[in-house]
Each structure stands twice: as C-alpha cells, then as structure tokens.
Coordinates of C-alpha atoms and ligand atoms in Angstrom, one line a residue:
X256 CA -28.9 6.1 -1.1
X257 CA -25.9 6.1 -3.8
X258 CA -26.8 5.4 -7.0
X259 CA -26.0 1.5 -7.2
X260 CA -28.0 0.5 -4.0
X261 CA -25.4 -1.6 -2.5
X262 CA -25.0 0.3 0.4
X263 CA -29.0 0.7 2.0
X264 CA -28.6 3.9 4.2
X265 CA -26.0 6.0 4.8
X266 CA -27.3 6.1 8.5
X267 CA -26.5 2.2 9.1
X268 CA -23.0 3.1 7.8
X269 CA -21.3 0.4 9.7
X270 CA -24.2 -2.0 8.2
X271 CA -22.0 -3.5 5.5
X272 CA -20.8 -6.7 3.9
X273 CA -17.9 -6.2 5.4
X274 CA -18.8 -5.7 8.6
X275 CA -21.0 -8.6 8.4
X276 CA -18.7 -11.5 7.4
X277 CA -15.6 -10.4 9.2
X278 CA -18.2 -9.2 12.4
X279 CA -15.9 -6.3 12.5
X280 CA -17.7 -3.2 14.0
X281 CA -16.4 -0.5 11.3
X282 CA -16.3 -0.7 7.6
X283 CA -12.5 0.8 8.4
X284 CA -9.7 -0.8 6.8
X285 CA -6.0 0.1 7.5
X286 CA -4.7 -0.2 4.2
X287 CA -1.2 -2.9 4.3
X288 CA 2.0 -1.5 4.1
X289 CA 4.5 -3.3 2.2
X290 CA 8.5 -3.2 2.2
X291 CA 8.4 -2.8 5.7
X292 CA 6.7 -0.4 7.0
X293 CA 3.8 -2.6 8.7
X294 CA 4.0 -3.7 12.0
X295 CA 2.5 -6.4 14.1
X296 CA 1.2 -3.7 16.7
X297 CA -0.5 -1.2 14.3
X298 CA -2.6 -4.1 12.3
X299 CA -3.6 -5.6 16.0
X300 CA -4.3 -2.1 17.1
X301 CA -6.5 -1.3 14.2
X302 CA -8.2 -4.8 14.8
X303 CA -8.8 -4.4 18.0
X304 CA -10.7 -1.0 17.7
X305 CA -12.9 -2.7 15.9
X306 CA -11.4 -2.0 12.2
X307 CA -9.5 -4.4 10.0
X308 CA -5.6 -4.2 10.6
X309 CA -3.6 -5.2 7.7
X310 CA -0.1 -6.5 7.4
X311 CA 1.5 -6.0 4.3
X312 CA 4.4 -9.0 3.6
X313 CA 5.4 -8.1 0.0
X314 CA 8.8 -8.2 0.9
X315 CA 8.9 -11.6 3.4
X316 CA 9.5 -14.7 3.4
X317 CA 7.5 -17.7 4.0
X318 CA 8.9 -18.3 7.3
X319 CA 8.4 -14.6 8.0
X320 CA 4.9 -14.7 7.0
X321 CA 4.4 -17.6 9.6
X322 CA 5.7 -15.9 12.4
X323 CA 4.3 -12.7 12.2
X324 CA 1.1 -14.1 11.3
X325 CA 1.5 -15.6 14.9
X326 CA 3.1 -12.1 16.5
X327 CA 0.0 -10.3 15.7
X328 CA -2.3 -13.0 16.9
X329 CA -0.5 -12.6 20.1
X330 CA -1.7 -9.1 19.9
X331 CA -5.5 -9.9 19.1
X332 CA -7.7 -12.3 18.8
X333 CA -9.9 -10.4 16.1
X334 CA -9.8 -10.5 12.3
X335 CA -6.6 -8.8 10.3
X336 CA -5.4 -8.9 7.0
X337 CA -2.5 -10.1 5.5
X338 CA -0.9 -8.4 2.2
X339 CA 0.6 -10.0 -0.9
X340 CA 2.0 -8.7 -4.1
X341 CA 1.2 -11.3 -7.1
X342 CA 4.1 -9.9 -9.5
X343 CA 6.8 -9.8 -7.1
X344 CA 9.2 -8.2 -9.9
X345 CA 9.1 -6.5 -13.6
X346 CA 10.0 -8.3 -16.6
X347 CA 14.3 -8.3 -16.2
X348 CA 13.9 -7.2 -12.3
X349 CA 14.2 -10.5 -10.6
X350 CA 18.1 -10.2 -11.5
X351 CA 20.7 -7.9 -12.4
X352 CA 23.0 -8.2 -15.1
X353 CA 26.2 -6.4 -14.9
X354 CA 25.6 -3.3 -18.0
X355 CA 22.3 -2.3 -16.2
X356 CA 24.2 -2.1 -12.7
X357 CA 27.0 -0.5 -13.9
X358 CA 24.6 2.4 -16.1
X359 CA 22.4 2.8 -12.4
X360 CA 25.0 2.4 -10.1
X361 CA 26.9 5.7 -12.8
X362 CA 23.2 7.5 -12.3
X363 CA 23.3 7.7 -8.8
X364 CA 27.2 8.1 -8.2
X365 CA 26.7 11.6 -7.6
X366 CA 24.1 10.9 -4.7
X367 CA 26.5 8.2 -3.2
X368 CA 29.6 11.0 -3.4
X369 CA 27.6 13.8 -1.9
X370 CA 27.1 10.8 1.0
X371 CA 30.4 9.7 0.9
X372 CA 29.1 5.9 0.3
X373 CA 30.6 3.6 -2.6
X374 CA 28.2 2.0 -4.6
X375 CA 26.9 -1.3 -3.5
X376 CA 29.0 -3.7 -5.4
X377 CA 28.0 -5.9 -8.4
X378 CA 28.4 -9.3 -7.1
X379 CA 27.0 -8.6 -3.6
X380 CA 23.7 -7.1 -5.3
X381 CA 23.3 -10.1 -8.3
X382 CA 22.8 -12.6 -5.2
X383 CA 19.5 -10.6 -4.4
X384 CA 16.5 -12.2 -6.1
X385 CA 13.2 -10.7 -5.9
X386 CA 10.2 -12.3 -2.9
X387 CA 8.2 -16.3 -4.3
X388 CA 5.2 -15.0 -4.2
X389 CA 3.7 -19.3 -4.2
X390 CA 5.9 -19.7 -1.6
X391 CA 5.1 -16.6 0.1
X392 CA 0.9 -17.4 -0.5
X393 CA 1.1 -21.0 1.4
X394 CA 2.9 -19.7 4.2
X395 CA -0.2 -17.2 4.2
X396 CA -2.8 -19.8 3.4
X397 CA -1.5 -22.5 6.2
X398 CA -1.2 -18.7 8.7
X399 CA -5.0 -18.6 8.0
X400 CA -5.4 -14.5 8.3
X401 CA -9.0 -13.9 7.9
X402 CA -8.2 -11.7 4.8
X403 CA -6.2 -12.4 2.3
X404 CA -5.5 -9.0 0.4
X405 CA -3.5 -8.7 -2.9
X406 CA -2.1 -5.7 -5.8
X407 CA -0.5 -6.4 -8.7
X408 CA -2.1 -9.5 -10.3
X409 CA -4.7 -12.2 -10.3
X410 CA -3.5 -15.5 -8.0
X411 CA -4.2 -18.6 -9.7
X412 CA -7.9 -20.4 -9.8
X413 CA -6.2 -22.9 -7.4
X414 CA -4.8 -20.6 -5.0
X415 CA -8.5 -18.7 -5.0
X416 CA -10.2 -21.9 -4.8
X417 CA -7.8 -23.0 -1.6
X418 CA -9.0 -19.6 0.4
X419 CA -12.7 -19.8 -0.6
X420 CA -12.3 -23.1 1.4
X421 CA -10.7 -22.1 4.3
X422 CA -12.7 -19.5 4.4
X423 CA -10.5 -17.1 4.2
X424 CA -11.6 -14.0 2.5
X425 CA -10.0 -12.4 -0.3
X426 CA -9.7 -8.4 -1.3
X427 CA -7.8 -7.4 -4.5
X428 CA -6.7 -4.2 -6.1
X429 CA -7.9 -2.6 -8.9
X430 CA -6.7 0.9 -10.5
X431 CA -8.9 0.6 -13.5
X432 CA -12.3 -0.5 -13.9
X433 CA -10.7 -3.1 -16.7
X434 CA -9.0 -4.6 -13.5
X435 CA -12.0 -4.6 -11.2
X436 CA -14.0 -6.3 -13.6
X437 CA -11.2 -9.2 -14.2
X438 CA -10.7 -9.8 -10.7
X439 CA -14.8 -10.0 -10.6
X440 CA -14.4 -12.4 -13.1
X441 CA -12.0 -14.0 -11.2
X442 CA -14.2 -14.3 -8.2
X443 CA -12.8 -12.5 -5.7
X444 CA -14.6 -11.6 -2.3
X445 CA -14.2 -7.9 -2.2
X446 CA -12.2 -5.3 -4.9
X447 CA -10.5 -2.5 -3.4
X448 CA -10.5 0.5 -5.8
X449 CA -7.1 2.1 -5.6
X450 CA -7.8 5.7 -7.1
X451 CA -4.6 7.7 -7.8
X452 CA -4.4 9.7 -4.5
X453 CA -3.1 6.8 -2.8
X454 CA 0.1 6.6 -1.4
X455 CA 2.5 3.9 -2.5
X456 CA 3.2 1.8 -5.5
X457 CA 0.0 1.7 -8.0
X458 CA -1.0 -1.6 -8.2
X459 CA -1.6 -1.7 -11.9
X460 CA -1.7 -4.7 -13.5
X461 CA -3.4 -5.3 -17.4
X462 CA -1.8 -2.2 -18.4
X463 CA 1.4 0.2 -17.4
X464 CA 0.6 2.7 -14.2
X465 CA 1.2 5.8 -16.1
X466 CA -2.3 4.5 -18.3
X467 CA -4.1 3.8 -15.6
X468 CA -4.0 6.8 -13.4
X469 CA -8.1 7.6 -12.2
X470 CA -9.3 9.6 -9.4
X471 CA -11.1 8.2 -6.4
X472 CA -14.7 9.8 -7.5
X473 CA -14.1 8.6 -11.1
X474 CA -13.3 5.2 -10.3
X475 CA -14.9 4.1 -7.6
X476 CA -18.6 4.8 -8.9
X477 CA -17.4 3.2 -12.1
X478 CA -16.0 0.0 -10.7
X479 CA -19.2 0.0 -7.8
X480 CA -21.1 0.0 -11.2
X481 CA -19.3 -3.2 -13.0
X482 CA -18.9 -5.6 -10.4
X483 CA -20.8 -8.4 -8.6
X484 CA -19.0 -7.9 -5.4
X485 CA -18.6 -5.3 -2.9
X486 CA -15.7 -2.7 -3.1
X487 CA -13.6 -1.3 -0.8
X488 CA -12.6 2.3 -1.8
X489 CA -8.7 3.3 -1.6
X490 CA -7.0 6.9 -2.1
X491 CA -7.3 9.9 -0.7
X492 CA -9.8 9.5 2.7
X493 CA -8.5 10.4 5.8
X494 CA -10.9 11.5 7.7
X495 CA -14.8 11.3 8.3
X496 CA -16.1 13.4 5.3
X497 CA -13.9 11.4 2.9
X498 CA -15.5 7.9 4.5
X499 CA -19.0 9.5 3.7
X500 CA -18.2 10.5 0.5
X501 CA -16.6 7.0 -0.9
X502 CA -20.0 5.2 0.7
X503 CA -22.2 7.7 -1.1
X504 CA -20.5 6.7 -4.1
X505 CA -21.2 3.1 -3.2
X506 CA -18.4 2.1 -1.5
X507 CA -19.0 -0.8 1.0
X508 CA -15.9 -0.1 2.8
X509 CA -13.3 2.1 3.0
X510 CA -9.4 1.6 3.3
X511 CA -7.4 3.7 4.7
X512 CA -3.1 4.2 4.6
X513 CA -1.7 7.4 4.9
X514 CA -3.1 8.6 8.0
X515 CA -2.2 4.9 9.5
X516 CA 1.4 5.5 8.3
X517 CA 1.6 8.4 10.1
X518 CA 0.5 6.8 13.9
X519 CA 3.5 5.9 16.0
X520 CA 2.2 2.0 15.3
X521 CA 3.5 1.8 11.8
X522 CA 6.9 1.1 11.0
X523 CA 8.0 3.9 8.9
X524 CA 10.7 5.7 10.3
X525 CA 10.6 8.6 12.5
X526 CA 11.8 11.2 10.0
X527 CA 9.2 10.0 7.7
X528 CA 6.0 10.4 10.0
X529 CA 7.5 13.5 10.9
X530 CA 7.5 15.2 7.8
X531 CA 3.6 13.7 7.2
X532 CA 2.8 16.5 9.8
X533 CA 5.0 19.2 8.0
X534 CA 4.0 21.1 5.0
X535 CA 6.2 19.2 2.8
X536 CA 3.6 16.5 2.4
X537 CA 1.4 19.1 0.7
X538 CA 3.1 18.2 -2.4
X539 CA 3.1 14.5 -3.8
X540 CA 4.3 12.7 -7.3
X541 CA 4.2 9.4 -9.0
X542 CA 7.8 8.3 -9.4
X543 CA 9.7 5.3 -10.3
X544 CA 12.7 6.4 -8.9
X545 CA 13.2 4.7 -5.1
X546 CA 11.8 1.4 -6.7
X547 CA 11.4 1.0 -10.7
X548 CA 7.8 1.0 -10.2
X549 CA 5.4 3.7 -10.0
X550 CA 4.9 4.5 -6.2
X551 CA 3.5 8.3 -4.8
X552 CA 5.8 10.1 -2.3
X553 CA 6.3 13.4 -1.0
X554 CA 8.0 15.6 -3.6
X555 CA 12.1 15.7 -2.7
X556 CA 15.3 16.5 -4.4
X557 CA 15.6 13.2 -5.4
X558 CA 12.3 12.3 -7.0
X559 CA 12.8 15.6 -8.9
X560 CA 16.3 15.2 -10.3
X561 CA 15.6 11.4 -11.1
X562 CA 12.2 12.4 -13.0
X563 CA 14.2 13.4 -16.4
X564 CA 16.2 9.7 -15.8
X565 CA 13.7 7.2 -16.0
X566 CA 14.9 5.3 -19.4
X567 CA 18.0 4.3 -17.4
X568 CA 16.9 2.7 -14.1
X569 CA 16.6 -0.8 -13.8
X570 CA 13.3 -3.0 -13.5
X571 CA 11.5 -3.3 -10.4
X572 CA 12.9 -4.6 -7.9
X573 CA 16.3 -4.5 -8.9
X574 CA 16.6 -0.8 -9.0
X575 CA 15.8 -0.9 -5.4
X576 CA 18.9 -3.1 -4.2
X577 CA 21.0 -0.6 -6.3
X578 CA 19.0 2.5 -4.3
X579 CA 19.0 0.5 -0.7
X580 CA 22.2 2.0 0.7
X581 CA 21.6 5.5 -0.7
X582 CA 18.6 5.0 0.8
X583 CA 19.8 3.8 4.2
X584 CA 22.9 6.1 4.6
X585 CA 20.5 9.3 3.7
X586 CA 18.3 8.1 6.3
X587 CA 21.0 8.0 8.8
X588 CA 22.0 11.1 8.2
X589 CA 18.4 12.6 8.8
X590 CA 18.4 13.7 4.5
X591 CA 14.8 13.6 3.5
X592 CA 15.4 15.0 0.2
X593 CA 16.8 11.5 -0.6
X594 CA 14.6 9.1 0.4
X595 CA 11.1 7.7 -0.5
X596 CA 8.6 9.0 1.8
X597 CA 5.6 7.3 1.0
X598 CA 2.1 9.3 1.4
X599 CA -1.0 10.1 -0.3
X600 CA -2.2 13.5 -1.4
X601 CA -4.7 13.8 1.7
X602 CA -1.3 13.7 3.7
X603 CA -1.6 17.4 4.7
X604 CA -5.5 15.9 6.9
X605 CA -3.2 13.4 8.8
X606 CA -3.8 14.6 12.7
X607 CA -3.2 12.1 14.4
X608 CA -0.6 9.9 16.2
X609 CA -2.2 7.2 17.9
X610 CA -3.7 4.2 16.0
X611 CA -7.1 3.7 18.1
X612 CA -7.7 7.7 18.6
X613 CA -7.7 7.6 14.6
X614 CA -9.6 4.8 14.2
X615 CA -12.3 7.0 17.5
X616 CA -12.3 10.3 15.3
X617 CA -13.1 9.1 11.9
X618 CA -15.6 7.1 13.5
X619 CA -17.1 10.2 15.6
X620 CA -16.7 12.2 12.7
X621 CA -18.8 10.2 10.5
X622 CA -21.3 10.2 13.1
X623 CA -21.4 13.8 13.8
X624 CA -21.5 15.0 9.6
X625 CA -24.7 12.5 10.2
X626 CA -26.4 13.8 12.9
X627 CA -25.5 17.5 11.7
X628 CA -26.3 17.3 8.1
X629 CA -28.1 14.4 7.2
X630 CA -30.9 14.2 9.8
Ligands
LIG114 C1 4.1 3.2 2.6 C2 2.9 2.6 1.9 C3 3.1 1.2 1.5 C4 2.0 0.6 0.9 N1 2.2 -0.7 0.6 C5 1.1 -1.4 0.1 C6 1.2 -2.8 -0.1 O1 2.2 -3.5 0.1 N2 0.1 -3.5 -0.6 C7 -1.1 -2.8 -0.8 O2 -2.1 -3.4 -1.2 N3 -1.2 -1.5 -0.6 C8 -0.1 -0.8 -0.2 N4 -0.2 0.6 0.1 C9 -1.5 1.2 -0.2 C10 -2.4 1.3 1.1 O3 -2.6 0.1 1.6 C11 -3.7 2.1 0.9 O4 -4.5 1.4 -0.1 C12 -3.5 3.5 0.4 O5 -2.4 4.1 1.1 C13 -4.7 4.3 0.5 O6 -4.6 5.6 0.1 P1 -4.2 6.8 1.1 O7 -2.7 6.7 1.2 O8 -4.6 8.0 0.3 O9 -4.9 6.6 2.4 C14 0.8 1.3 0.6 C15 0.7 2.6 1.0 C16 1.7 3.3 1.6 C17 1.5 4.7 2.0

C-alpha cells in the first residue's frame, strides 16, 4: 500500500477514483495532444477500450471544438477528454512586431536557404493571433466532454464553478508541487503530475519551465502528499511496470502520451511515428526552439544548433508562425533533423502500433507483474 493510502491495494488496480466517477474500466489515460496531432479516432479508440481518450484543442477554434467534440461522439458513446491550454501565448507572443520578425526570420535564413523557401513574409504572419482560450472554453463547456483537462494556468472561479455544475470533470497540470497545491486550492477534480520525462511543452505555470524541471518519482509522491484530490501521474510510463510504479507512489491514475503518439490513431505524421521506433528517440531535450516554449523532442540538427540562440527567438506563439513553413517544407521533404518531433524519454519502450493492442498490453502487463511478483 503506498505511503499516502489513497490508493487501497495494488491488486484492485483499476479500483480508483477515476475509474469510479467516469465508470471507465482502466485508470489509463491517453494523455491530449495539442497543435494537432490528436485525432478524433485515437481519443474514441482509447475510450472505447475502456481508457480515457483525450483530445487536445489548444490550437482550435470554438467552432472547431464543437464539431469535433461531435466527430468523436460519433465514434463512442463513452467518456473522453477534451484539452485546453489557459495561457494561449507568452507575454509579447500574441503578435509580432516587425524588429522581432525581421531578427527570427535573419536566425533561421540559413534553414530556409538550405530548403530553398523564402521566409514567410511580415505582413502575412502579423495577421496571425494566438487561440481565445474563453472562447475556446465555452465552445468546450456547451460540447459537454466528460473531462475537461487543462496545462498552463488556473481557469477562472467562474469557468470552474460552470463545470462542477455540469458535471463535467476537471484535470489540471502541475510540474511543481507549488502548482499542484494551487490548483488544489483552486478546486480542481483531479491534478495530473507532469514530471519532466514527458513529451511535449512543460506546462509550467507560477514559475519559468527551466525552474521547474522534477522527475516523475520526485514529484508525484510529493504532490500525492500535498493535495486533497486525486492525481493522475504524467511522464515517462509506457508500459505496465511504469503504471505499477506511479500507483505505488500513490498515483490514482496514470496518463499516458508518447506511446499513444506513436499508434497509427494519432495524428503526428508518418515520419514522426516512424522515428519513435528508431534509435534516434533514445535521445530527448527540452527546447524552445520549434515553439518559444519549453517542449521535449527527439534531439535533431535543429534543436541543437538553435540551443546557443535562444535570447533571439520570439515569444510563444509567435516564434511558431515564423518556424511553420520551415517546418512544413522540411517535412515535405522527409528532413527530420528539422522539425519538432515530439516524445518522451521512455520513447525507446514504444512497441506498439495499434491504439487498443496498447491500451490490451499495458493492461495484461500490469496484471501479469501482479500475479508474478506480488502474490
Ligand atoms: C506531441 C505531444 C503533444 C502534447 N500536447 C499536450 C497538450 O496540448 N496538452 C496537455 O495537457 N498535454 C500535452 N502533452 C502531454 C501528454 O498529454 C502527456 O501528459 C505526456 O506525453 C506524458 O508523458 P510521456 O510522453 O512520457 O508519456 C503532449 C505530449 C506530446 C508528446
């Protein structure tokens, strides 16, 4: 029994508050994949093998949310999640002004040569503005999603108050335990403890990711230690000794991303799940290079040329309109060393392709490190 006694035995593993108010067979969450590399099919996939599928919708708009709130109801008619960033952009990132395009745009001339691209120009790229995250959150309050999962931030009393009474139920990430307990404080349903393995942008929010960088086994005993509320660990599991571990440690759930990334569901392209199998994804970093804010990826040319650069990209999310056709003429040109490739350091236990037959094996491996060492 861990430490904390929130979880009662590690036999009744699927016994677990989550389980209980979503009725969802397994405490198995498939972690939300923002700026488009969800899909309708993997969350209702993941849902329907009895986990919680996620949709992440960071990047869409209200009317987006709406309809593919009702594309993956189509697809199931169990419980999913749908995922929301708070801060939709860095202080100076919801616009561009022209000496901070022109210093970027200089930075990554080289890159657009080698591709034989121009650079995007100024006045197409100062029309962009960054996602409304209120109008974004009442297109996903009226949608209804039985989860309502967030990073980056604390929603207004108001907007917590509104799910509570539509019952809808709401997870929130923390990568401190300063973060857990504010969102505790803030009464949210379940915290998910986002320890630095992850894949993806860390969701820091009180202060910058660089000072909030903890481990999965640090945090998540901490957090399951200063909270009311259950906790859903994040970072680095991917299989069925990593889901035993994080509920030893008092997890009540777990949520899962990179190994869901990888499955033929997701949207992330093909060259990208690709290299999750090869042995390139041995080796991750933190960088704010693709996006202006902190996100792990598999190591690349890219990542490692920009590290040294940092001082001159623009906030989040500009720097990403200034990145997007580097980004999109790389891709077409099958280049991984210059694009983001999203993953987690457990990327190298990924095995699988299929969405349910993940979901089946971390299940039957959990059961089997049971019956074999535990009984
Ligand atoms: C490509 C990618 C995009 C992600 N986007 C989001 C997001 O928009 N919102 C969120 O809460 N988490 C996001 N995450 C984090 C995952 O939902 C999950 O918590 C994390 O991947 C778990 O760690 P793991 O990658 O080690 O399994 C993303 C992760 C990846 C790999």
């Amino acid at each position: 029994m861990p430490a904390s006694g929130k979880n009662n035995s590690l036999k009744n593993w699927t016994d677990t508050e989550l389980c209980r108010r979503l009725k969802i067979k397994f405490p198995i969450v498939q972690g939300p994949f923002g700026r488009g590399a969800s899909s309708a099919l993997l969350t209702a996939t993941v849902s329907n093998a009895g986990g919680l599928g996620s949709f992440g919708a960071n990047d869409l708009s209200a009317d987006a949310i709406t309809k593919v709130a009702a594309e993956i109801r189509n697809l199931t008619d169990k419980p999913f999640g749908i995922n929301l960033w708070v801060s939709t952009f860095d202080d100076g990132g919801d616009s561009l002004d022209e000496n901070t395009y022109r210093r970027v745009a200089e930075l990554l001339k080289p890159y657009y040569q080698e591709l034989d691209i121009q650079a995007p120009p100024f006045e197409t790229i100062r029309k962009q503005q960054a996602p409304n995250f209120e109008k974004q959150v009442t297109a996903l309050i009226e949608a209804q999603p039985a989860v309502f999962s967030f990073v980056f931030g604390i929603p207004s009393a108001a907007i917590l108050n509104e799910c509570k009474q539509r019952g809808i139920v709401t997870a929130a990430g923390a990568s401190t335990v300063e973060e857990a307990v504010a969102l505790d404080e803030a009464g949210v349903d379940f915290i998910v403890a986002s320890g630095f393995e992850a894949g993806g942008h860390r969701p820091s929010f009180l202060k910058s990711a660089e000072e909030s960088l903890v481990g999965i086994f640090s945090l998540l005993p901490q957090v399951v230690d200063q909270v009311s509320v259950p906790v859903i660990a994040a970072g680095g599991i991917a299989d069925g000794r990593g889901i035993l571990a994080a509920l030893t440690l008092g997890a009540d759930s777990v949520q899962i991303g990179t190994a869901f990334l990888a499955c033929d569901e997701s949207s992330a392209n093909d060259l990208h799940k690709r290299i999750l199998f090869q042995k390139e994804a041995q080796a991750t970093v933190l960088s704010r290079s693709f996006t202006g804010r902190l996100a792990r990826g598999i190591n690349n040319r890219y990542a490692a040329e920009m590290k040294s650069q940092e001082a001159r990209f623009a906030k989040y999310p500009a720097h990403s309109w200034i990145v997007a056709p580097l980004r999109e003429m790389a891709l077409s040109q099958g280049r991984f060393d210059l694009i983001a490739l999203w993953a987690g350091q457990s990327a190298p236990l990924v095995r699988h392709h299929k969405a349910d037959r993940l979901l089946a094996a971390l299940v039957d491996e959990v059961e089997n490190i049971l019956t074999t060492r535990f009984s």
